Coordinates of C-alpha atoms and ligand atoms in Angstrom, one line a residue:
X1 CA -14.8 40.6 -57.6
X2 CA -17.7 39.5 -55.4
X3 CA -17.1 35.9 -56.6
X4 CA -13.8 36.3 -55.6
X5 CA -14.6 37.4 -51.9
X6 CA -17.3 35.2 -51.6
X7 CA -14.5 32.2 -52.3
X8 CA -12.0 34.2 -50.0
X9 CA -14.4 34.2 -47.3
X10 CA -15.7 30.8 -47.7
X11 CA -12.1 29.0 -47.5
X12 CA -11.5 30.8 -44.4
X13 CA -14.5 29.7 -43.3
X14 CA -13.5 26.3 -44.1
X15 CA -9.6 26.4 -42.3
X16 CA -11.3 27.9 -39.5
X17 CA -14.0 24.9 -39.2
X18 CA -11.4 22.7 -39.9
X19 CA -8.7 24.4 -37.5
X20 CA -11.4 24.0 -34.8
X21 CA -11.8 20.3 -35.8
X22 CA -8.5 19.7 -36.0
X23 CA -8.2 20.8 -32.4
X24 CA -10.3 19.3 -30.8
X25 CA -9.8 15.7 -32.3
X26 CA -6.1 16.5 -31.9
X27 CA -7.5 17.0 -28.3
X28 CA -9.1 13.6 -28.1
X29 CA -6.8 11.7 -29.8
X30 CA -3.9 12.7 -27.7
X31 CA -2.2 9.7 -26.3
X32 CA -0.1 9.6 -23.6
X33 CA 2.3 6.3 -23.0
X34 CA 3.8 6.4 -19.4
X35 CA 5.5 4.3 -17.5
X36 CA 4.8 2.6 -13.9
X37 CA 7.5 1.4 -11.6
X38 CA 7.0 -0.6 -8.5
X39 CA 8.8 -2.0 -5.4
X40 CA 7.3 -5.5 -6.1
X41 CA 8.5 -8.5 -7.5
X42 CA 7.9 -9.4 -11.5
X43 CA 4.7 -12.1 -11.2
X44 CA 4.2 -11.1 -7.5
X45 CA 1.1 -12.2 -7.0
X46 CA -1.8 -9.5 -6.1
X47 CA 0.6 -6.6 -5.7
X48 CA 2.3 -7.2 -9.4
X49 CA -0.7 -8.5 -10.9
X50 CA -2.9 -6.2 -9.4
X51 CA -0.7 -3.0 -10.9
X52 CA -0.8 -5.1 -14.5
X53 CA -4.6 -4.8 -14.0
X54 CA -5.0 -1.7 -13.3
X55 CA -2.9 -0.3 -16.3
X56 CA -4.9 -3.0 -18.6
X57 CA -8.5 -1.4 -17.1
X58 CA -7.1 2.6 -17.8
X59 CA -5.9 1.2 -21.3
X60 CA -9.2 0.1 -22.0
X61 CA -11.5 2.4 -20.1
X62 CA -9.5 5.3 -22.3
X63 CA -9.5 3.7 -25.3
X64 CA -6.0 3.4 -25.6
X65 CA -5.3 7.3 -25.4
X66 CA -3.6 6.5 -21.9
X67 CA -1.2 3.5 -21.9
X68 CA 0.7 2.5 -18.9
X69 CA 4.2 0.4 -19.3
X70 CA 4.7 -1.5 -15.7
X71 CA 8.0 -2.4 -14.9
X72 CA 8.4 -4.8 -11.4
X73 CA 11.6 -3.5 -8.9
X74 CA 14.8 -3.7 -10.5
X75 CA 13.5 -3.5 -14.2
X76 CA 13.6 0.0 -14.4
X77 CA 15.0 1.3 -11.4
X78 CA 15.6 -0.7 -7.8
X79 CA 12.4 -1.0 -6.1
X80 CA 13.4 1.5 -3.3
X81 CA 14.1 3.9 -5.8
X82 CA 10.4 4.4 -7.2
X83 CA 9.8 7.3 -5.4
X84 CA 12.4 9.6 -6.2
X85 CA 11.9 7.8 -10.3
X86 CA 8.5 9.1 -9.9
X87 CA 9.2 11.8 -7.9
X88 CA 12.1 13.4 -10.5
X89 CA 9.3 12.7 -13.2
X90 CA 11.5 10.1 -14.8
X91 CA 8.7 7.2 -14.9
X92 CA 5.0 8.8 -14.2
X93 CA 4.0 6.7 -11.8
X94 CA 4.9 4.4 -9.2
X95 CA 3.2 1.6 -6.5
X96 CA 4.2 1.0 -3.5
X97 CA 4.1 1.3 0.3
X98 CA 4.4 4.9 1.5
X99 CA 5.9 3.6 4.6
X100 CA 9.1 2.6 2.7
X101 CA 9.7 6.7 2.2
X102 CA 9.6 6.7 6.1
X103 CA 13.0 7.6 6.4
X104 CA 12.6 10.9 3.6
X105 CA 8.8 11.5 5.0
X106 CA 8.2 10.1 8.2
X107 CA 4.8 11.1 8.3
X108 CA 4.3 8.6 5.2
X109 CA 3.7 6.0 7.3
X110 CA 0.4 6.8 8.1
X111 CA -0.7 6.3 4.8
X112 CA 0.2 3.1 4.8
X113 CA 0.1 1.1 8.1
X114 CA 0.4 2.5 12.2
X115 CA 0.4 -0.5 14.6
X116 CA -3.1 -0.8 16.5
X117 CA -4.0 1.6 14.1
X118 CA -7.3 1.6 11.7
X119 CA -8.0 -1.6 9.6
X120 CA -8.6 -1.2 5.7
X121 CA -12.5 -0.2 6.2
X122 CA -10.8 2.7 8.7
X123 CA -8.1 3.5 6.5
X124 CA -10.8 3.6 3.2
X125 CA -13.0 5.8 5.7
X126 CA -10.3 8.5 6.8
X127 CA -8.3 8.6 3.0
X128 CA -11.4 8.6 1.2
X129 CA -14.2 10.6 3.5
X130 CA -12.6 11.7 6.4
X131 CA -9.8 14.3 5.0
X132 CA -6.9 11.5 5.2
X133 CA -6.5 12.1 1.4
X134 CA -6.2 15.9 1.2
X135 CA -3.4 15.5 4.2
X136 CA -1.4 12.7 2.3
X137 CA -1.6 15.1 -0.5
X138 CA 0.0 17.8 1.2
X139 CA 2.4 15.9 2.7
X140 CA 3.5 14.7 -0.9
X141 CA 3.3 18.5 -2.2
X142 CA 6.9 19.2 -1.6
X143 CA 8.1 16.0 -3.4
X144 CA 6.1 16.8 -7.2
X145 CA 3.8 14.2 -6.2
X146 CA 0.3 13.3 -5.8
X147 CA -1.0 9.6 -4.4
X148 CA -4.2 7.7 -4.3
X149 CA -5.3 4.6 -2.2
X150 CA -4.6 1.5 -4.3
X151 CA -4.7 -2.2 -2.9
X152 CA -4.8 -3.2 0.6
X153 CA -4.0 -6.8 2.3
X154 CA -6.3 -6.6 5.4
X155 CA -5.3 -7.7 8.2
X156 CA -1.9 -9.2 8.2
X157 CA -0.3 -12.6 10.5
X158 CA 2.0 -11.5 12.9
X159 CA 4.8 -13.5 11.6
X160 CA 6.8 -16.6 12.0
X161 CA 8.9 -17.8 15.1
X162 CA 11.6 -20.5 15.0
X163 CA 11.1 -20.6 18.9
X164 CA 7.6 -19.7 21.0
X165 CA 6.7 -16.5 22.6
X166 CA 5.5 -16.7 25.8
X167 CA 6.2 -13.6 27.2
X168 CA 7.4 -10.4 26.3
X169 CA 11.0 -11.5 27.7
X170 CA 10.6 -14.2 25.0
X171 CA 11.1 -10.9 22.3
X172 CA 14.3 -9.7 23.7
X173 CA 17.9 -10.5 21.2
X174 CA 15.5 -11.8 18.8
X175 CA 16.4 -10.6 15.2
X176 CA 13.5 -10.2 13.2
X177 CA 12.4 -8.9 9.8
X178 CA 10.0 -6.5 10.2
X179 CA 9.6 -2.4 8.6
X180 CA 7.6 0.6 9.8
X181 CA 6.4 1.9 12.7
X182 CA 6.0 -2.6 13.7
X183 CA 9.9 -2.0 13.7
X184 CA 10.5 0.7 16.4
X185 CA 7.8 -0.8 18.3
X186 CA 9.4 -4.6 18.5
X187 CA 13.1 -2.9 19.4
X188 CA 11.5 -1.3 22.4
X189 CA 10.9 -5.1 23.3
X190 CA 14.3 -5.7 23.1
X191 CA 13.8 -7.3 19.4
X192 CA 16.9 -6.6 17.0
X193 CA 14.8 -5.5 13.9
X194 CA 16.4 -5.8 10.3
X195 CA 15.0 -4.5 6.8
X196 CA 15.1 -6.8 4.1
X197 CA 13.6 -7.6 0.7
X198 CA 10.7 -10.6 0.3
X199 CA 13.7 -12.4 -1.9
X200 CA 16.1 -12.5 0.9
X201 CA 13.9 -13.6 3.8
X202 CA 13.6 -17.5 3.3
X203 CA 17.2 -17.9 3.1
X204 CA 17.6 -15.5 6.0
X205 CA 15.3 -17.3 8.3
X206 CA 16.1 -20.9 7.9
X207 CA 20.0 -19.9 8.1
X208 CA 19.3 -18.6 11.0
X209 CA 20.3 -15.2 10.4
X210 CA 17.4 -14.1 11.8
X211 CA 14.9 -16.0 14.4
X212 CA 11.7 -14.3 13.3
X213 CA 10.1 -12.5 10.4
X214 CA 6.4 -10.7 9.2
X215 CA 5.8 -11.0 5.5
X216 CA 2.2 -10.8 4.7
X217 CA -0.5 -13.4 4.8
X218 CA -1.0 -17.4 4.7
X219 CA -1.5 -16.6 1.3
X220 CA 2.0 -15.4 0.8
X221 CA 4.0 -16.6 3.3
X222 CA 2.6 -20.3 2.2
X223 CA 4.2 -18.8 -1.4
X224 CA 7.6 -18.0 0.0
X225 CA 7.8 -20.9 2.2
X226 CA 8.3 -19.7 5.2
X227 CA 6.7 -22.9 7.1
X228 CA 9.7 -24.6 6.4
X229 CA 11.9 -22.5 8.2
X230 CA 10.1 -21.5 11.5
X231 CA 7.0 -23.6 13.5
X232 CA 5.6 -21.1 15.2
X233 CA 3.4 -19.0 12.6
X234 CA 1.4 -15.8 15.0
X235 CA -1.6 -13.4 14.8
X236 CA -2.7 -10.9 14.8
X237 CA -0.4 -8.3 12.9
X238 CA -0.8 -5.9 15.3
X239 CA 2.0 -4.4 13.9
X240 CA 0.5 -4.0 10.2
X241 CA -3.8 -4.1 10.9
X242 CA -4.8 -2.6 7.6
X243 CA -1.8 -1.9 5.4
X244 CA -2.5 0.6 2.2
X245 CA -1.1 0.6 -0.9
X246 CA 0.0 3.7 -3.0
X247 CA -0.4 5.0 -6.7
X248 CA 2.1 7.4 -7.2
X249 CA 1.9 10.2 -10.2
X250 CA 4.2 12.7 -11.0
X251 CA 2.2 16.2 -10.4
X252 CA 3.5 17.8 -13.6
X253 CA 2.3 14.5 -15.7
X254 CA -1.2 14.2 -13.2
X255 CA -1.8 18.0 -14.5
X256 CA -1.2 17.4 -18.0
X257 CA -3.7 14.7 -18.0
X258 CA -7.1 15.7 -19.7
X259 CA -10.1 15.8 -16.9
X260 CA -11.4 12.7 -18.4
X261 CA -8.1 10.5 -18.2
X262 CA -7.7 12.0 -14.9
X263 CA -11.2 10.0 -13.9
X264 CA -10.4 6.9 -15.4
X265 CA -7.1 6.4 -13.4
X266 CA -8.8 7.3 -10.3
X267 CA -12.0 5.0 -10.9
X268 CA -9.3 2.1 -11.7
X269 CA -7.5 2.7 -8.8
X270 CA -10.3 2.5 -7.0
X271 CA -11.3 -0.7 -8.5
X272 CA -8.0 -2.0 -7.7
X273 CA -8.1 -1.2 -4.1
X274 CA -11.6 -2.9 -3.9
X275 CA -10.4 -5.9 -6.1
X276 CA -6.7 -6.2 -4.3
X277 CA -8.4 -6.9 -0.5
X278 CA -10.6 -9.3 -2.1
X279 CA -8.5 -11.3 -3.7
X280 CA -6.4 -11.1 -0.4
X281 CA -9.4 -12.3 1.7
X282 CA -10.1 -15.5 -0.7
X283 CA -6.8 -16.4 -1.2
X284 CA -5.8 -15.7 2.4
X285 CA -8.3 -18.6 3.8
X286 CA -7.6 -21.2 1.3
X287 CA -3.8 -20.7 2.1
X288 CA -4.5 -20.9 5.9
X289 CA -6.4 -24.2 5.3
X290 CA -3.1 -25.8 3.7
X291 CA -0.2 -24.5 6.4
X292 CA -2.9 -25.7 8.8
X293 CA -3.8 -29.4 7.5
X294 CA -1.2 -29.9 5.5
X295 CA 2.0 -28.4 6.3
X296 CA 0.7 -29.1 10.4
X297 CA 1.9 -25.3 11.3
X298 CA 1.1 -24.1 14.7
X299 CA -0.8 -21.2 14.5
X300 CA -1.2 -18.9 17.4
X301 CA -2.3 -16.0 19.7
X302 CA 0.2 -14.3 20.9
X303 CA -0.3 -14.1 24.6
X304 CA -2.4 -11.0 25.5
X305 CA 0.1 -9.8 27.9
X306 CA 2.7 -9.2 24.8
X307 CA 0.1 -7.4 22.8
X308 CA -0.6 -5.6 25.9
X309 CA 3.3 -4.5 26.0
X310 CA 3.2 -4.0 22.5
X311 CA 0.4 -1.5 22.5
X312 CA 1.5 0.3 25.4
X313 CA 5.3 0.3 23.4
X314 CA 3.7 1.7 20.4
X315 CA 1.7 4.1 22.1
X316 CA 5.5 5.3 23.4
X317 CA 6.7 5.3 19.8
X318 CA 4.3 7.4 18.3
X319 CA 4.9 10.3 21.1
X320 CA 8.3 10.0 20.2
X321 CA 8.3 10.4 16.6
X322 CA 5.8 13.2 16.7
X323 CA 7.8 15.3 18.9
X324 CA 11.1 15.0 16.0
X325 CA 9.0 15.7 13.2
X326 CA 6.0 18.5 13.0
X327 CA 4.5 17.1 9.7
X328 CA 4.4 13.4 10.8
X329 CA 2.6 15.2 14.5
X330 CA -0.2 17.2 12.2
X331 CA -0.7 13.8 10.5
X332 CA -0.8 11.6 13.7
X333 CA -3.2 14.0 15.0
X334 CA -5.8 14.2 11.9
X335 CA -5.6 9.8 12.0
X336 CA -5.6 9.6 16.1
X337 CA -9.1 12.2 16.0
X338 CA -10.5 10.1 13.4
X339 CA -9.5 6.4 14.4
X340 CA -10.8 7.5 17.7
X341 CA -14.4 8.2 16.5
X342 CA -13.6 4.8 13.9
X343 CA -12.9 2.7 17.1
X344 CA -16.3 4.0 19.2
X345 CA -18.3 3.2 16.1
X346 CA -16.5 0.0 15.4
X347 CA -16.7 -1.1 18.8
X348 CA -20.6 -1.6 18.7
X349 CA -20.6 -2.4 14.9
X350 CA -18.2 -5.0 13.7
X351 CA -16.5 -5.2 17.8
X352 CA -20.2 -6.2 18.7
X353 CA -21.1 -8.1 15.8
X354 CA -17.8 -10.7 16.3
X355 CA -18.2 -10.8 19.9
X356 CA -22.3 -11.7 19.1
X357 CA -21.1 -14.9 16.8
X358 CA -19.1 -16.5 19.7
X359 CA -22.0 -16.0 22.1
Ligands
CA1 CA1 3.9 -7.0 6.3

């Protein structure tokens, strides 16, 4: 009889070790195989290939127990459906521009670019250490959403003109290819703005359908060709100063996430954003280098009394928007407070430090 109990006991004691075990391994060895859409390209350079990288990096960092399937725009969904795909918790992630949501979320568009707004070191400061994070957050709440900083460009060219710009008079019945906040901005100079995919815009432009476009950089324009189809290639982008880049994750699937895989797609993201604006700033000068010397594109200022114009129009703009929309007014008011201080410190670190290397 005792034999008997001591067996009954010791087998419980067993499936309970081993239910224990069980769990826990089960708990570790859970893998989880989502899927990423984005509103790029397939192969587009940076953007694409910085996504692929990032899903390769969480893939290894986790050990395989988190794998991310990418899919480029228009191989899962169109690219300007990723956010409601993501959203609706069909795919769980997404990357992209918030300012493409601008017309769902107006106040998106501070995460992602606000003419003579912050440059990528501002826009790292505010998302990262100066609350901009917790807001964008909040303002994705509503949507089953939650988005981290991931890839930025830098500083973007202005864009290319088939005729020069001498004036703001120059802007006016001009049809030009430009999103965001840039958008409202140039129509207050009298510019006829249009919205269309990277695809369409070399076509577009050396048609004629439109006179004038902003893509990205040397390093992509160069890549779409765009010096064949306009002479006039201007800086700065005003319009676009520090544009950010979003990882999007469905809230449900984010919370299912163990701690751990939580960390590793936030460290890769981070990575990515680091890596993305470097590979943007090497790429960007060799590319300027060949539209320069080889291609013999005129690159160029625009006159200071059109960015003048155009900061004083954006400046019009912003009031605007923030008087239709409360959220994108809490938002404007958290980045405003914070570029402000961004600027003052800027102004007499890297403001003093290019104006000290031209002295
Ligand atoms: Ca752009």
């Amino acid at each position: 009889m005792k034999r008997r109990e001591f067996f009954k006991r010791a087998g419980v004691g067993a499936l309970a070790a081993g239910g224990v075990l069980a769990t826990s391994q089960s708990h570790a060895a859970k893998r989880f195989n989502w899927k990423m859409v984005t509103t790029w390209p397939p192969n587009f350079p940076i953007f694409q290939d910085g996504v692929k990288r990032f899903a390769r990096e969480v893939r290894k960092m986790s050990g395989g127990r988190l794998t991310i399937q990418t899919f480029a725009g228009g191989e899962l969904v169109p690219p300007m459906q990723a956010f409601d795909a993501v959203s609706q918790g069909s795919v769980e992630m997404g990357h992209s521009a918030a300012y493409y949501w601008s017309g769902k979320v107006p106040a998106a568009q501070f995460f992602t670019a606000v003419p003579f707004g912050m440059n990528t070191q501002g826009m790292n400061a505010w998302l990262y250490h100066g609350g901009g994070l917790d807001l964008w957050h909040e303002i994705y709440r509503p949507y089953g959403l939650v988005a981290f900083p991931m890839g930025s460009s830098g500083v973007q060219m202005g864009g290319w003109f088939r005729k020069k710009i001498n004036s703001v008079n120059d802007l006016k019945g001009l049809k030009m290819r430009i999103p965001g906040l840039g958008s409202k901005v140039m129509a207050k100079a009298g510019v006829n703005p249009v919205l269309m995919a990277g695809g369409e815009i070399y076509t577009a432009l050396e048609r004629g359908t439109i006179d004038a476009t902003e893509w990205v950089g040397p390093f992509h324009d160069l890549r779409l060709g765009l010096y064949r189809a306009a002479k006039y290639y201007y800086y700065p982008g005003w319009h676009e100063p520090g544009p950010m880049l979003e990882l999007m994750i469905n809230e449900k699937a984010w919370k299912s996430l163990p701690k751990d895989l939580q960390l590793i797609v936030k460290t890769a993201a981070m990575a990515v954003n680091l890596n993305m604006l470097s590979e943007f700033e090497a790429r960007n000068l060799e590319a300027l280098q060949t539209l320069k010397n080889k291609y013999k594109v005129n690159v160029i200022a625009f006159p200071d009394e059109v960015i003048k114009q155009l900061h004083k129009f954006t400046q019009e703009v912003l009031t605007e928007e923030a008087a239709k929309d409360a959220k994108f007014k809490k938002v404007y008011d958290a980045y405003e407070a914070f570029r402000q201080s961004n600027s003052a410190w800027g102004e007499i670190s890297e403001g003093a430090y290019a104006r000290a290397l031209k002295l």
